[in-house]
PDB file of C-alpha atoms in Angstrom:
ATOM      1  CA  MET A 183      25.676 -21.645   4.328  1.00 82.00           C
ATOM      2  CA  ASN A 184      26.946 -18.465   1.945  1.00 87.00           C
ATOM      3  CA  THR A 185      29.356 -16.895   4.928  1.00 90.00           C
ATOM      4  CA  GLN A 186      31.060 -14.284   2.224  1.00 91.00           C
ATOM      5  CA  LEU A 187      27.213 -12.999   1.084  1.00 88.00           C
ATOM      6  CA  VAL A 188      26.831 -13.107   5.085  1.00 89.00           C
ATOM      7  CA  ASN A 189      29.844 -10.956   5.602  1.00 89.00           C
ATOM      8  CA  SER A 190      29.417  -8.458   2.761  1.00 90.00           C
ATOM      9  CA  LEU A 191      25.878  -7.337   4.077  1.00 89.00           C
ATOM     10  CA  VAL A 192      27.406  -6.691   7.217  1.00 89.00           C
ATOM     11  CA  GLN A 193      29.683  -4.286   5.698  1.00 92.00           C
ATOM     12  CA  ILE A 194      27.315  -2.710   3.505  1.00 91.00           C
ATOM     13  CA  ILE A 195      25.013  -2.347   7.078  1.00 91.00           C
ATOM     14  CA  GLN A 196      28.100  -0.736   8.732  1.00 92.00           C
ATOM     15  CA  SER A 197      28.838   1.367   6.201  1.00 93.00           C
ATOM     16  CA  LEU A 198      25.005   2.774   6.243  1.00 91.00           C
ATOM     17  CA  SER A 199      24.672   6.042   8.121  1.00 92.00           C
ATOM     18  CA  SER A 200      22.675   5.991  11.567  1.00 91.00           C
ATOM     19  CA  GLU A 201      19.668   7.316   9.532  1.00 93.00           C
ATOM     20  CA  GLU A 202      20.067   4.667   6.759  1.00 92.00           C
ATOM     21  CA  GLN A 203      20.583   1.731   9.834  1.00 91.00           C
ATOM     22  CA  GLN A 204      16.929   3.187  11.829  1.00 91.00           C
ATOM     23  CA  LEU A 205      14.888   3.062   8.358  1.00 92.00           C
ATOM     24  CA  LEU A 206      16.583  -0.070   7.471  1.00 90.00           C
ATOM     25  CA  GLN A 207      15.808  -1.873  11.041  1.00 89.00           C
ATOM     26  CA  GLN A 208      11.672  -0.313  10.419  1.00 88.00           C
ATOM     27  CA  LYS A 209      12.138  -1.946   7.054  1.00 86.00           C
ATOM     28  CA  LEU A 210      13.150  -5.254   9.269  1.00 85.00           C
ATOM     29  CA  SER A 211      10.472  -5.012  12.371  1.00 84.00           C
ATOM     30  CA  GLN A 212       7.589  -4.226   9.769  1.00 81.00           C
ATOM     31  CA  THR A 213       8.399  -7.357   8.377  1.00 77.00           C
ATOM     32  CA  SER A 214       8.111  -9.074  11.199  1.00 76.00           C
ATOM     33  CA  ASN A 215       5.270  -7.357  12.487  1.00 81.00           C
ATOM     34  CA  SER A 216       3.515  -8.605   9.164  1.00 83.00           C
ATOM     35  CA  THR A 217       4.268 -12.274   9.823  1.00 84.00           C
ATOM     36  CA  GLN A 218       3.423 -12.250  13.381  1.00 87.00           C
ATOM     37  CA  ILE A 219       0.004 -10.499  12.148  1.00 87.00           C
ATOM     38  CA  LEU A 220      -0.781 -13.422   9.196  1.00 87.00           C
ATOM     39  CA  ASP A 221       0.576 -15.835  12.037  1.00 89.00           C
ATOM     40  CA  ILE A 222      -2.422 -14.240  14.137  1.00 90.00           C
ATOM     41  CA  ILE A 223      -4.719 -14.719  11.145  1.00 89.00           C
ATOM     42  CA  ASP A 224      -4.605 -18.118  10.502  1.00 89.00           C
ATOM     43  CA  GLU A 225      -4.566 -18.907  14.531  1.00 92.00           C
ATOM     44  CA  HIS A 226      -8.064 -17.119  14.269  1.00 91.00           C
ATOM     45  CA  ARG A 227      -8.697 -19.013  11.048  1.00 86.00           C
ATOM     46  CA  LYS A 228      -8.185 -21.972  12.435  1.00 90.00           C
ATOM     47  CA  ALA A 229     -10.549 -21.494  15.968  1.00 91.00           C
ATOM     48  CA  ILE A 230     -13.254 -20.364  13.791  1.00 88.00           C
ATOM     49  CA  HIS A 231     -12.808 -23.282  11.856  1.00 87.00           C
ATOM     50  CA  THR A 232     -12.737 -26.062  14.643  1.00 91.00           C
ATOM     51  CA  ARG A 233     -15.774 -23.794  16.155  1.00 89.00           C
ATOM     52  CA  ARG A 234     -17.708 -24.508  12.990  1.00 87.00           C
ATOM     53  CA  GLN A 235     -16.621 -28.222  12.461  1.00 88.00           C
ATOM     54  CA  ASN A 236     -14.777 -27.445   9.028  1.00 81.00           C
ATOM     55  CA  GLN A 237     -18.377 -26.573   7.979  1.00 82.00           C
ATOM     56  CA  PRO A 238     -18.680 -23.512   5.531  1.00 77.00           C
ATOM     57  CA  PHE A 239     -19.983 -20.635   6.110  1.00 74.00           C
ATOM     58  CA  ASN A 240     -23.658 -20.218   5.194  1.00 77.00           C
ATOM     59  CA  PRO A 241     -24.282 -17.924   2.889  1.00 78.00           C
ATOM     60  CA  GLY A 242     -20.724 -18.046   1.123  1.00 79.00           C
ATOM     61  CA  ILE A 243     -18.890 -15.146   2.094  1.00 80.00           C
ATOM     62  CA  ASP A 244     -18.894 -13.702  -1.202  1.00 86.00           C
ATOM     63  CA  GLU A 245     -22.382 -13.634  -1.099  1.00 88.00           C
ATOM     64  CA  ILE A 246     -22.465 -12.002   1.907  1.00 89.00           C
ATOM     65  CA  PHE A 247     -20.166  -9.167   0.956  1.00 91.00           C
ATOM     66  CA  THR A 248     -22.287  -8.838  -2.113  1.00 93.00           C
ATOM     67  CA  GLN A 249     -25.516  -8.608   0.127  1.00 93.00           C
ATOM     68  CA  MET A 250     -23.886  -5.717   1.818  1.00 94.00           C
ATOM     69  CA  ARG A 251     -22.514  -3.751  -0.920  1.00 95.00           C
ATOM     70  CA  GLU A 252     -26.412  -4.284  -2.710  1.00 95.00           C
ATOM     71  CA  GLU A 253     -27.689  -2.967   1.419  1.00 95.00           C
ATOM     72  CA  ARG A 254     -25.443   0.072   1.046  1.00 95.00           C
ATOM     73  CA  SER A 255     -26.289   0.954  -2.432  1.00 95.00           C
ATOM     74  CA  GLN A 256     -29.533   1.230  -1.449  1.00 95.00           C
ATOM     75  CA  GLU A 257     -28.617   2.795   1.752  1.00 94.00           C
ATOM     76  CA  LEU A 258     -26.868   5.581  -0.500  1.00 93.00           C
ATOM     77  CA  GLN A 259     -29.792   5.645  -2.532  1.00 93.00           C
ATOM     78  CA  ASN A 260     -32.513   6.344  -0.306  1.00 91.00           C
ATOM     79  CA  SER A 261     -30.275   8.867   1.025  1.00 90.00           C
ATOM     80  CA  LEU A 262     -29.663  10.855  -2.019  1.00 89.00           C
ATOM     81  CA  MET A 263     -33.724  10.929  -2.932  1.00 87.00           C
ATOM     82  CA  SER A 264     -34.525  12.009   0.086  1.00 84.00           C
ATOM     83  CA  ASN A 265     -32.456  15.256  -0.003  1.00 81.00           C
ATOM     84  CA  SER A 266     -33.487  15.778  -3.638  1.00 79.00           C
ATOM     85  CA  GLU A 267     -36.787  16.174  -2.293  1.00 78.00           C
ATOM     86  CA  LYS A 268     -35.944  17.955   0.147  1.00 74.00           C
ATOM     87  CA  ALA A 269     -34.089  20.604  -2.167  1.00 66.00           C
TER      88      ALA A 269
END
């Protein structure tokens, strides 16, 4: 363990203003929250794989995204065409 580094960090943190210490605490909390969120996502992923008995999505998620984009593009195009016909 690097005791000298830890002691230096403590001195640096103690030398911060109260605003800077609050900002540091917020940043550390955000990192902790991000880790917790990633853990939750991983738990959900595992549950989905277990429920699906490790069978892949069919069609694949990339194909689903592509299909959704194409559908949205078609909806936008139809909307633009109907608006131009009204004008």
